C-alpha cells in the first residue's frame, strides 16, 4: 500500500502545485508540502483496506507544520482529479480557519518559540545562573567587609 500511496501522492502533488516536496512520514504516510502557499497535505492509510486519510494544514514561520485543520477519508482507487478536488476543499477549509498567533503576519513571536528555534535558551539560563552567583558572592563579600568594620 505504501508504494501505491506514494505514487498517488506524486500524481496529486503535480496536479495541485507546481512547486512541492513529497516525503514519507515515520508513520508510513506521505506528506506533500507546498512551501510557496504555506500549506501541507498528508495521505495516510485509514481503517479500511482501500481507504486513505487526507489531512490538510498550514506551514508556520520557520517551516514547522501546524496541526491538521481538516481531514477526510477517501478511497485510494479514486481518480486523481477527484482526490485533487477533495484536497482543494480541505485546503480551503484550512485557509478559512483562524490563523494561530505565531502564523499571523506582524504578530510578535512567542518567547518560547524563538528560544526553541534559535537555541538561545540555554545560553540565557547560564547567564542568569552566573548573575545570581555573582550577586550572592558580592553580598557575602559585603557582609564580611561590614563585619570587619564593626569589630
Short mmCIF file of C-alpha atoms in Angstrom, two decimals:
data_model
loop_
_atom_site.label_atom_id
_atom_site.label_comp_id
_atom_site.label_asym_id
_atom_site.label_seq_id
_atom_site.Cartn_x
_atom_site.Cartn_y
_atom_site.Cartn_z
CA UNK A 1 0.00 0.00 0.00
CA UNK A 2 2.88 2.40 0.72
CA UNK A 3 4.08 2.25 -2.91
CA UNK A 4 0.58 2.94 -4.19
CA UNK A 5 0.19 5.73 -1.64
CA UNK A 6 3.47 7.33 -2.72
CA UNK A 7 2.54 7.11 -6.43
CA UNK A 8 -0.84 8.67 -5.69
CA UNK A 9 0.81 11.46 -3.70
CA UNK A 10 3.26 12.21 -6.53
CA UNK A 11 0.43 12.47 -9.08
CA UNK A 12 -1.66 14.54 -6.69
CA UNK A 13 1.21 16.90 -5.91
CA UNK A 14 1.80 17.61 -9.60
CA UNK A 15 -1.89 18.31 -10.05
CA UNK A 16 -2.15 20.68 -7.09
CA UNK A 17 1.09 22.67 -7.10
CA UNK A 18 3.95 23.37 -9.46
CA UNK A 19 6.37 23.68 -6.55
CA UNK A 20 6.09 20.92 -3.98
CA UNK A 21 8.01 18.47 -1.84
CA UNK A 22 6.82 14.91 -1.26
CA UNK A 23 8.25 12.85 1.57
CA UNK A 24 7.40 9.79 3.64
CA UNK A 25 6.40 10.16 7.29
CA UNK A 26 7.66 7.87 10.05
CA UNK A 27 4.12 6.56 10.48
CA UNK A 28 4.03 5.29 6.88
CA UNK A 29 2.02 8.15 5.40
CA UNK A 30 3.12 10.60 2.73
CA UNK A 31 3.25 14.40 3.07
CA UNK A 32 3.03 16.94 0.26
CA UNK A 33 4.38 20.38 1.20
CA UNK A 34 3.64 23.49 -0.82
CA UNK A 35 6.08 25.99 0.68
CA UNK A 36 5.01 28.78 -1.67
CA UNK A 37 1.40 28.55 -0.44
CA UNK A 38 2.31 27.71 3.17
CA UNK A 39 0.13 24.56 3.16
CA UNK A 40 0.65 20.82 3.56
CA UNK A 41 -1.37 17.70 2.76
CA UNK A 42 -0.91 14.31 4.37
CA UNK A 43 -2.04 10.97 2.94
CA UNK A 44 -2.11 8.05 5.37
CA UNK A 45 -3.70 4.59 5.41
CA UNK A 46 -7.13 4.69 7.06
CA UNK A 47 -9.09 1.95 8.79
CA UNK A 48 -10.37 0.37 5.58
CA UNK A 49 -8.27 -1.66 3.18
CA UNK A 50 -8.62 0.73 0.24
CA UNK A 51 -9.14 3.93 2.25
CA UNK A 52 -6.77 6.79 2.92
CA UNK A 53 -6.99 9.62 5.39
CA UNK A 54 -6.30 13.00 3.81
CA UNK A 55 -5.41 15.84 6.18
CA UNK A 56 -4.58 19.44 5.36
CA UNK A 57 -2.93 22.18 7.38
CA UNK A 58 -0.65 25.19 7.41
CA UNK A 59 3.09 25.67 7.41
CA UNK A 60 4.14 28.16 10.08
CA UNK A 61 7.05 30.58 10.23
CA UNK A 62 10.32 28.71 10.39
CA UNK A 63 8.96 25.76 8.40
CA UNK A 64 7.18 23.93 11.20
CA UNK A 65 3.78 22.48 10.48
CA UNK A 66 0.64 23.36 12.37
CA UNK A 67 -1.78 20.58 13.33
CA UNK A 68 -4.26 19.50 10.67
CA UNK A 69 -7.18 21.87 10.23
CA UNK A 70 -9.36 19.50 8.22
CA UNK A 71 -9.46 15.86 7.15
CA UNK A 72 -11.43 13.38 5.07
CA UNK A 73 -11.40 9.65 4.34
CA UNK A 74 -11.36 8.74 0.64
CA UNK A 75 -10.96 5.56 -1.38
CA UNK A 76 -7.42 5.09 -2.72
CA UNK A 77 -8.83 3.94 -6.05
CA UNK A 78 -10.45 7.36 -6.60
CA UNK A 79 -9.17 9.22 -9.67
CA UNK A 80 -6.51 11.88 -9.20
CA UNK A 81 -8.88 14.67 -10.30
CA UNK A 82 -11.39 13.73 -7.60
CA UNK A 83 -8.62 13.44 -4.99
CA UNK A 84 -7.37 16.88 -6.04
CA UNK A 85 -10.89 18.31 -5.64
CA UNK A 86 -11.11 16.83 -2.13
CA UNK A 87 -7.67 18.25 -1.27
CA UNK A 88 -8.62 21.69 -2.59
CA UNK A 89 -11.75 21.65 -0.40
CA UNK A 90 -9.67 20.67 2.65
CA UNK A 91 -7.07 23.34 1.85
CA UNK A 92 -9.82 25.95 1.54
CA UNK A 93 -11.17 24.91 4.95
CA UNK A 94 -7.66 25.16 6.40
CA UNK A 95 -7.23 28.62 4.91
CA UNK A 96 -10.59 29.87 6.20
CA UNK A 97 -9.95 28.83 9.80
CA UNK A 98 -8.33 31.43 12.08
CA UNK A 99 -4.55 31.55 11.94
CA UNK A 100 -2.58 30.68 15.06
CA UNK A 101 -0.83 33.59 16.76
CA UNK A 102 2.61 32.58 15.50
CA UNK A 103 1.48 32.44 11.86
CA UNK A 104 -0.17 35.89 11.68
CA UNK A 105 1.91 38.45 9.81
CA UNK A 106 3.15 41.13 12.15
CA UNK A 107 2.29 39.16 15.27
CA UNK A 108 5.04 39.03 17.88
CA UNK A 109 6.66 35.64 18.22
CA UNK A 110 6.20 33.81 21.44
CA UNK A 111 9.32 33.79 23.58
CA UNK A 112 9.29 30.01 23.96
CA UNK A 113 9.03 29.56 20.19
CA UNK A 114 12.00 31.83 19.45
CA UNK A 115 14.07 30.24 22.22
CA UNK A 116 13.43 26.76 20.87
CA UNK A 117 14.21 27.81 17.31
CA UNK A 118 17.41 29.76 17.95
CA UNK A 119 18.88 27.75 20.81
CA UNK A 120 19.43 30.85 22.93
CA UNK A 121 17.53 29.39 25.88
CA UNK A 122 20.46 27.51 27.42
CA UNK A 123 22.78 30.47 26.98
CA UNK A 124 20.28 32.79 28.70
CA UNK A 125 19.84 30.36 31.59
CA UNK A 126 23.63 30.11 32.05
CA UNK A 127 23.93 33.90 32.09
CA UNK A 128 21.16 34.11 34.69
CA UNK A 129 22.90 31.48 36.79
CA UNK A 130 26.18 33.38 36.76
CA UNK A 131 24.44 36.66 37.57
CA UNK A 132 22.91 35.05 40.66
CA UNK A 133 26.28 33.57 41.69
CA UNK A 134 28.00 36.96 41.33
CA UNK A 135 25.27 38.66 43.38
CA UNK A 136 25.49 36.07 46.17
CA UNK A 137 29.29 36.31 46.27
CA UNK A 138 29.04 40.12 46.30
CA UNK A 139 26.57 40.10 49.18
CA UNK A 140 28.77 37.67 51.10
CA UNK A 141 31.83 39.86 50.49
CA UNK A 142 29.96 42.98 51.65
CA UNK A 143 28.78 41.15 54.76
CA UNK A 144 32.32 40.10 55.62
CA UNK A 145 33.63 43.62 54.90
CA UNK A 146 30.85 45.21 57.02
CA UNK A 147 31.53 42.79 59.86
CA UNK A 148 35.25 43.60 59.80
CA UNK A 149 34.50 47.34 60.06
CA UNK A 150 32.28 46.86 63.13
CA UNK A 151 34.90 44.98 65.07
#
